[in-house]
Amino acid sequence: MITPTMILTDNKFLLYRMKIQAFVFVAISPFILCAPAVSAQEISLHLYDTNGSPIQDAVVELLSDTAVDSTSTGMREAQIDQMDKEFVPTVTTIVAGGSASFPNSDDILHHVYSFSSAKTFDTPLYGSDADNQYREMFNVPGVVEIGCNIHDWMLAYIYVGESELMAISNDVGIAQLTDIPSGQYRLRVWHSRLDAPQNSVEQDILIEVGRVAELELTLELVRDRRVRRAPSANRKRYR
Amino acid sequence: MSFAGSLFSFRSFRSRLIFFLLSLLAPVLGGIFYYVNTNNTEYTEETINSYLELGADVFDYTREQQALTLQAITNSLTWDFGFRTAFAANDPATLFDAALNVLDRSFNSADMLLIVDLDGQVIIDTETQGMDVLLGSWRQLLDAADADEEGRAEMIITIDGLPFQLIALPLYLPRQVAWIVGGFSLDQEFVDRVKETTLSEVSIVKLEKMAGAEELDLEVIVSTLTTADQSVLTEQIQLDDAQLARLQRISTMSQDYASLLRRLYGQEGGALQVFAVIQRSYEENSENVVQFRSLLIQFYLLVLVISLLAVLFLARSITTPLSKLVGVVKKIEEGDYGRSVVVASRDEIGELADSVNSMARGLAEKERVRDLLGKVVSHQIAEQLLNNPVELGGEERVATILFSDIRGFTTFCEGLPPKEVLKALNIVLSTISDIVESNQGVVDKYNGDAVMALFGVPVKGEQDTVNAMTALMEITSALEEMDSGLSACVGVTTGVVVAGNLGSNNRMNYSVIGDTVNLSARLESLTRLYNVSNIVSEASRDDAPNFAYRELDIVCVAGKSQSVRIFELLGIEDELSDSKRSESVAFSQALKEYRSQNWEAAEQQFSQLLIKCDNSQLYQVFLDRIERFRINPPGPDWQGEFIFASK
């Protein structure tokens, strides 16, 4: 549950989330209270888990009912590399209608697949010489979980957003959105381990002109159950 | 004799040895048997129990191994791209077929598959239990898997009464999208396989509370036991947690089983509980025990037989020489010293035999000595010598000494070869010796044709002098009866003698010495002078008064100052003839006149006697003395004695 105790805009609680998320709350830091007004509208989210550790690789998306004129174009084409039998980066954001390519930087073959409802696909086995050959279009918003059929531990997420106002939290748990047009938005936070339907929570947020919002969110994560890469998998190489 | 005494008194050494051998061996062997048997039974039971625990461990291990196989199968299934594709296709019917296909390929390592989504909705179930949402134990299984870091959980759940070993694993696509549960049934095939490995009986039983019933119903699901033993099992087995760590002993008609429990499903007091019962028969164990016991008994019999043989041999080695010895000793007792025992052994028996042999030799030698002694000296002296310490010295005793000589022997010997002489002498001396000995006298020595005999030494008799007198008469008449012209002349005296061993330390004789002895010899020689067959001293006459005597004279023998009265033994008083008696009276009268120095009367009376009687020489002696006393009167103090200046 997101519980903004004090925010620049009026906040509405998402009642259904309150029912299932008892221990998540949002706090405004004293620094934010005293922040002077600036010309550009920005929002900065600090994401922590219940242990107080920063949450990395969470996607923050601002959703608006009205069309938003955005200057960002980098959200339409993404590249997910495969290096040392891992997807890089782990979380990628794409605006619906965008595409992603899956280059192979390893000297062995990979077989990329997804059974996610947002996009189901699989590539044939391919190697590094087929760079950029395999590109998939992602038209339906949602999260696409991609894996490699050869290497079970390889797992990456493509967040297909409805808007271009998306950011991924860094290693200290901060996700920043800048140049946000003022207006009423829904703030959606997604993380692969977030303990909520579709691993995401939402709340309304009002972005006012010239204001910088700093939000601190504490999210409850479920334990990460995933296939672990065996230590020997790094050492064992064919030939 | 007490009962114990009579119990332990044996007629033979052998039975005594056998009894003691048995009484020693029996408790020892019995004790060993008991100890070994008890320990062996205990040990083998322990062995069986440890086998059983091993069997239970193998049961667990087999179950775990199969669970691992199941896990491998189930796990690889989650990575199967085709299966993933089928799952993603979201078509349960296709997925069901795919699952059946997997089961077919599993070589019976997997018997069922169930796929359920993360919300617990059943997607497929090859056992078609009709569950839409997982409930009860199934829910617990997935909760346990969810709680596990790897998402893995195991459980045994009964499906249609048959226990299944289940494993739940996450299905990744590539994130977890579902749970996949694989299972294999703990069926007859399974228990048979465990039995093959462990040689233990395996049964899977369930306790179930039937609807409306108070008691839990016990039922054997599968078992390697026979149907009969299964029903015994259901009657005897106790199924509760307290028994889990313990061995139960279950006795069927045919054999005893050690039994161990494994709880497979449910909890204490639960409505449905499933147990595995692993059992091991004590039979193979007791076969070993019986075999060992019979081996032990055979060994004991062997030991007993060998011991008995050894005892018999031992007894024989003792009793055979012993009975030989007994025989020889009996012979020795009978006086046969000539036997000797030959015993080869050098032990105590051998020593005893040697001792008996040397004892026999010693006895024989002693007997020879005694025999020889009896021949050389008289029996009584021989006994005296043998029974008393032989040492020089003697004691003063009153004894009667008889001296005998043979008159006319020199004439008899003339013209005879020495051998004949010796032969004749021996006959005479033997006769005299026999008479002496028959009258309890002792022949002291022979001296030519003379014999010296003792009465009263060494053994004092009741009437020694009487015996001597009897002997005297018998000797006299014996020689007369020989009718060889020989006659005996005998002197007898009674008085104190010194009797004992005379001689040196190395060589000594038992003999008597003293005046009495000398006098006896003098009296014997005086018989020639007086021409009588015997002369006895006054002491002898006084000591044997029941005979008839006549006084011969009073003499003072050579070397003696004292004069003695000497007598002639005439015979037994009552048997004396009248002529003899009258002669004796007449002689007494004449002797009286002689001593009264009435030479005329004496001469007249002696002369009459000389004419009338046979013994002219005796009377002539007195007539000669009267002749000399007339010329040379003896004086008024004369008592009638006659002095012999020489021997």
Coordinates of N, CA and C in Angstrom, one line a residue, chain A residues 121-237:
Chain A
F121 N 6.9 -14.8 -28.0 CA 7.8 -15.0 -29.2 C 8.9 -15.9 -28.8
D122 N 9.5 -16.5 -29.9 CA 10.8 -17.1 -29.6 C 11.6 -17.1 -30.9
T123 N 12.9 -16.9 -30.6 CA 13.8 -16.8 -31.8 C 14.4 -18.2 -32.0
P124 N 14.9 -18.5 -33.2 CA 15.7 -19.7 -33.3 C 17.0 -19.5 -32.5
L125 N 17.8 -20.6 -32.5 CA 19.1 -20.5 -31.9 C 19.9 -19.6 -32.8
Y126 N 20.6 -18.7 -32.2 CA 21.4 -17.8 -33.1 C 22.7 -17.4 -32.3
G127 N 23.6 -16.9 -33.1 CA 24.9 -16.6 -32.5 C 25.2 -15.1 -32.8
S128 N 26.5 -14.8 -32.6 CA 26.9 -13.4 -32.6 C 26.9 -12.8 -34.0
D129 N 27.0 -13.7 -35.0 CA 27.0 -13.2 -36.4 C 25.6 -12.7 -36.8
A130 N 24.6 -13.1 -36.1 CA 23.2 -12.7 -36.5 C 22.8 -11.4 -35.7
D131 N 23.8 -10.7 -35.3 CA 23.5 -9.4 -34.6 C 22.4 -8.6 -35.2
N132 N 21.5 -8.2 -34.3 CA 20.4 -7.3 -34.7 C 19.5 -7.8 -35.7
Q133 N 19.7 -9.1 -36.1 CA 18.7 -9.7 -37.0 C 17.4 -9.9 -36.3
Y134 N 17.5 -10.2 -35.0 CA 16.2 -10.6 -34.4 C 15.7 -9.4 -33.6
R135 N 14.7 -8.8 -34.1 CA 14.0 -7.6 -33.5 C 12.6 -7.9 -33.4
E136 N 12.0 -7.6 -32.2 CA 10.6 -7.9 -32.0 C 9.9 -6.6 -31.7
M137 N 8.7 -6.5 -32.2 CA 7.8 -5.4 -32.0 C 7.0 -5.6 -30.7
F138 N 6.9 -4.6 -29.9 CA 6.1 -4.7 -28.7 C 4.9 -3.7 -28.7
N139 N 3.8 -4.2 -29.1 CA 2.6 -3.3 -29.3 C 1.7 -3.2 -28.1
V140 N 1.7 -4.3 -27.3 CA 0.7 -4.3 -26.2 C 1.5 -3.9 -24.9
P141 N 0.9 -2.9 -24.2 CA 1.5 -2.6 -22.9 C 1.5 -3.7 -21.9
G142 N 2.5 -3.8 -21.1 CA 2.6 -4.9 -20.2 C 4.0 -5.3 -20.0
V143 N 4.2 -6.3 -19.2 CA 5.6 -6.8 -18.9 C 5.8 -8.1 -19.7
V144 N 6.9 -8.1 -20.4 CA 7.3 -9.3 -21.2 C 8.5 -9.9 -20.5
E145 N 8.3 -11.1 -20.0 CA 9.5 -11.8 -19.4 C 10.1 -12.6 -20.4
I146 N 11.4 -12.4 -20.7 CA 12.1 -13.1 -21.7 C 13.2 -14.0 -21.0
G147 N 13.3 -15.2 -21.6 CA 14.3 -16.1 -21.1 C 15.1 -16.7 -22.3
C148 N 16.1 -17.5 -21.9 CA 16.8 -18.2 -22.9 C 16.6 -19.7 -22.7
N149 N 16.3 -20.4 -23.7 CA 15.9 -21.8 -23.6 C 17.1 -22.7 -23.3
I150 N 18.3 -22.1 -23.6 CA 19.5 -22.9 -23.3 C 20.0 -22.6 -21.9
H151 N 19.9 -21.4 -21.5 CA 20.4 -21.0 -20.1 C 19.3 -20.5 -19.3
D152 N 18.9 -21.5 -18.4 CA 17.6 -21.3 -17.6 C 17.6 -20.0 -16.7
W153 N 18.8 -19.7 -16.3 CA 18.9 -18.6 -15.4 C 18.8 -17.2 -16.1
M154 N 18.9 -17.2 -17.4 CA 18.9 -15.9 -18.1 C 17.4 -15.4 -18.1
L155 N 17.3 -14.2 -17.5 CA 15.9 -13.6 -17.4 C 16.0 -12.1 -17.5
A156 N 15.2 -11.6 -18.3 CA 15.1 -10.1 -18.5 C 13.6 -9.7 -18.6
Y157 N 13.4 -8.4 -18.3 CA 12.0 -7.9 -18.3 C 12.0 -6.7 -19.3
I158 N 11.0 -6.8 -20.2 CA 10.7 -5.6 -21.0 C 9.4 -5.0 -20.6
Y159 N 9.5 -3.8 -20.0 CA 8.3 -3.1 -19.6 C 7.8 -2.3 -20.7
V160 N 6.7 -2.8 -21.3 CA 6.1 -2.1 -22.4 C 5.1 -1.0 -21.9
G161 N 5.5 0.2 -21.9 CA 4.7 1.3 -21.3 C 3.7 1.9 -22.2
E162 N 2.7 2.5 -21.5 CA 1.7 3.2 -22.2 C 2.1 4.6 -22.5
S163 N 3.0 5.1 -21.7 CA 3.5 6.5 -22.0 C 5.0 6.5 -22.1
E164 N 5.5 7.6 -22.4 CA 7.0 7.7 -22.5 C 7.6 8.1 -21.2
L165 N 6.7 8.5 -20.2 CA 7.2 9.0 -18.9 C 7.5 7.8 -18.0
M166 N 8.6 7.2 -18.3 CA 9.1 6.0 -17.6 C 10.5 6.2 -17.1
A167 N 10.8 5.6 -16.0 CA 12.2 5.6 -15.5 C 12.4 4.3 -14.7
I168 N 13.7 3.9 -14.7 CA 14.1 2.7 -14.0 C 15.0 3.1 -12.8
S169 N 14.7 2.6 -11.6 CA 15.4 3.0 -10.5 C 16.9 2.4 -10.6
N170 N 17.8 3.3 -10.1 CA 19.2 3.0 -10.2 C 19.6 2.2 -8.9
D171 N 20.9 2.0 -8.8 CA 21.4 1.1 -7.8 C 21.2 1.6 -6.4
V172 N 20.9 3.0 -6.2 CA 20.5 3.5 -4.9 C 19.0 3.6 -4.8
G173 N 18.3 3.1 -5.7 CA 16.8 3.0 -5.6 C 16.1 4.3 -6.0
I174 N 16.8 5.1 -6.8 CA 16.2 6.4 -7.2 C 15.8 6.3 -8.7
A175 N 14.6 6.7 -8.9 CA 14.1 6.8 -10.3 C 13.6 8.3 -10.5
Q176 N 14.1 8.9 -11.5 CA 13.9 10.3 -11.8 C 13.2 10.5 -13.1
L177 N 12.1 11.4 -13.1 CA 11.5 11.8 -14.3 C 11.5 13.3 -14.4
T178 N 12.0 13.8 -15.6 CA 12.1 15.2 -15.7 C 11.2 15.7 -16.9
D179 N 11.1 17.0 -16.9 CA 10.3 17.7 -18.0 C 8.9 17.1 -18.1
I180 N 8.3 17.0 -17.0 CA 7.0 16.4 -16.9 C 6.0 17.6 -17.1
P181 N 5.1 17.4 -18.0 CA 4.1 18.5 -18.1 C 3.2 18.4 -16.9
S182 N 2.8 19.6 -16.4 CA 2.0 19.6 -15.2 C 0.6 18.9 -15.5
G183 N 0.0 18.4 -14.5 CA -1.3 17.8 -14.7 C -1.5 16.6 -13.8
Q184 N -2.6 16.0 -14.0 CA -3.0 14.9 -13.1 C -2.5 13.6 -13.7
Y185 N -1.9 12.8 -12.9 CA -1.3 11.6 -13.4 C -1.6 10.4 -12.5
R186 N -1.5 9.2 -13.1 CA -1.4 8.1 -12.2 C 0.0 7.6 -12.2
L187 N 0.5 7.5 -11.0 CA 1.9 7.0 -10.8 C 1.8 5.4 -10.7
R188 N 2.5 4.8 -11.5 CA 2.6 3.3 -11.4 C 4.0 2.8 -11.1
V189 N 4.1 2.0 -10.2 CA 5.5 1.4 -9.8 C 5.4 -0.1 -10.1
W190 N 6.3 -0.6 -10.8 CA 6.4 -2.0 -11.1 C 7.8 -2.5 -10.7
H191 N 7.7 -3.7 -10.1 CA 9.0 -4.4 -9.9 C 8.7 -5.9 -10.0
S192 N 9.6 -6.6 -10.5 CA 9.4 -8.0 -10.7 C 9.0 -8.8 -9.4
R193 N 9.4 -8.2 -8.3 CA 9.2 -9.0 -7.1 C 8.1 -8.2 -6.2
L194 N 7.6 -7.2 -6.8 CA 6.6 -6.4 -6.0 C 5.4 -7.3 -5.6
D195 N 5.0 -7.3 -4.3 CA 3.9 -8.1 -3.9 C 2.6 -7.5 -4.2
A196 N 2.2 -7.5 -5.4 CA 0.9 -7.0 -5.8 C 0.5 -7.6 -7.2
P197 N -0.8 -7.5 -7.5 CA -1.2 -8.0 -8.8 C -0.3 -7.4 -9.9
Q198 N 0.1 -8.2 -10.8 CA 0.9 -7.8 -11.9 C 2.2 -7.1 -11.4
N199 N 2.5 -7.3 -10.2 CA 3.7 -6.8 -9.6 C 3.8 -5.3 -9.7
S200 N 2.6 -4.6 -9.6 CA 2.7 -3.1 -9.8 C 1.7 -2.5 -8.8
V201 N 2.0 -1.3 -8.4 CA 1.0 -0.5 -7.7 C 0.8 0.9 -8.3
E202 N -0.3 1.5 -8.1 CA -0.6 2.8 -8.8 C -1.1 3.7 -7.8
Q203 N -1.0 5.0 -8.0 CA -1.7 6.1 -7.2 C -1.8 7.3 -8.1
D204 N -2.7 8.1 -7.8 CA -2.9 9.4 -8.5 C -1.9 10.4 -8.0
I205 N -1.5 11.2 -8.9 CA -0.5 12.3 -8.4 C -0.7 13.5 -9.3
L206 N -0.6 14.6 -8.7 CA -0.8 15.9 -9.4 C 0.5 16.6 -9.5
I207 N 0.9 16.8 -10.8 CA 2.2 17.5 -11.0 C 1.9 19.0 -11.3
E208 N 2.4 19.8 -10.4 CA 2.2 21.2 -10.6 C 3.4 21.9 -11.2
V209 N 3.1 23.0 -11.8 CA 4.1 23.7 -12.5 C 5.2 24.2 -11.5
G210 N 6.4 24.0 -12.0 CA 7.5 24.6 -11.2 C 7.8 23.9 -9.9
R211 N 7.2 22.8 -9.7 CA 7.4 22.1 -8.4 C 8.3 20.8 -8.7
V212 N 9.1 20.5 -7.7 CA 9.9 19.3 -7.7 C 9.3 18.4 -6.6
A213 N 8.9 17.2 -7.0 CA 8.4 16.3 -6.0 C 9.4 15.2 -5.7
E214 N 9.6 15.1 -4.5 CA 10.5 14.0 -4.0 C 9.6 13.0 -3.2
L215 N 9.5 11.8 -3.7 CA 8.7 10.8 -3.0 C 9.5 9.7 -2.5
E216 N 9.1 9.2 -1.4 CA 9.9 8.1 -0.8 C 8.8 6.9 -0.7
L217 N 9.1 5.9 -1.3 CA 8.2 4.7 -1.3 C 8.8 3.5 -0.7
T218 N 8.1 2.9 0.2 CA 8.6 1.6 0.8 C 7.7 0.6 0.2
L219 N 8.3 -0.4 -0.4 CA 7.5 -1.4 -1.1 C 7.8 -2.8 -0.5
E220 N 6.8 -3.6 -0.5 CA 7.0 -5.0 0.0 C 7.3 -5.9 -1.2
L221 N 8.5 -6.5 -1.1 CA 8.9 -7.4 -2.2 C 8.7 -8.9 -1.7
V222 N 8.3 -9.7 -2.6 CA 8.3 -11.1 -2.3 C 9.7 -11.6 -2.5
R223 N 9.9 -12.8 -1.9 CA 11.2 -13.4 -2.1 C 11.4 -13.7 -3.6
D224 N 12.6 -13.5 -4.0 CA 12.9 -13.7 -5.4 C 13.1 -15.2 -5.7
R225 N 12.1 -15.9 -6.2 CA 12.3 -17.3 -6.6 C 12.6 -17.3 -8.1
R226 N 13.8 -17.7 -8.4 CA 14.2 -17.7 -9.8 C 15.3 -18.8 -9.9
V227 N 15.5 -19.1 -11.1 CA 16.6 -20.1 -11.3 C 17.9 -19.4 -11.0
R228 N 18.7 -20.1 -10.2 CA 20.0 -19.4 -9.9 C 21.0 -20.0 -10.8
R229 N 21.9 -19.1 -11.2 CA 23.0 -19.6 -12.0 C 24.0 -20.3 -11.1
A230 N 24.2 -21.5 -11.5 CA 25.2 -22.3 -10.6 C 26.6 -21.7 -10.8
P231 N 27.3 -21.7 -9.7 CA 28.7 -21.1 -9.8 C 29.5 -21.7 -10.9
S232 N 29.3 -23.0 -11.1 CA 30.1 -23.7 -12.1 C 29.8 -23.3 -13.5
A233 N 28.6 -22.7 -13.7 CA 28.2 -22.3 -15.0 C 29.1 -21.2 -15.6
N234 N 29.7 -20.5 -14.7 CA 30.7 -19.4 -15.2 C 32.0 -20.1 -15.7
R235 N 32.3 -21.1 -15.0 CA 33.6 -21.7 -15.3 C 33.6 -22.7 -16.5
K236 N 32.4 -23.5 -16.5 CA 32.4 -24.5 -17.5 C 32.2 -23.9 -18.9
R237 N 33.1 -24.2 -19.7 CA 32.9 -23.7 -21.1 C 33.2 -24.9 -22.0

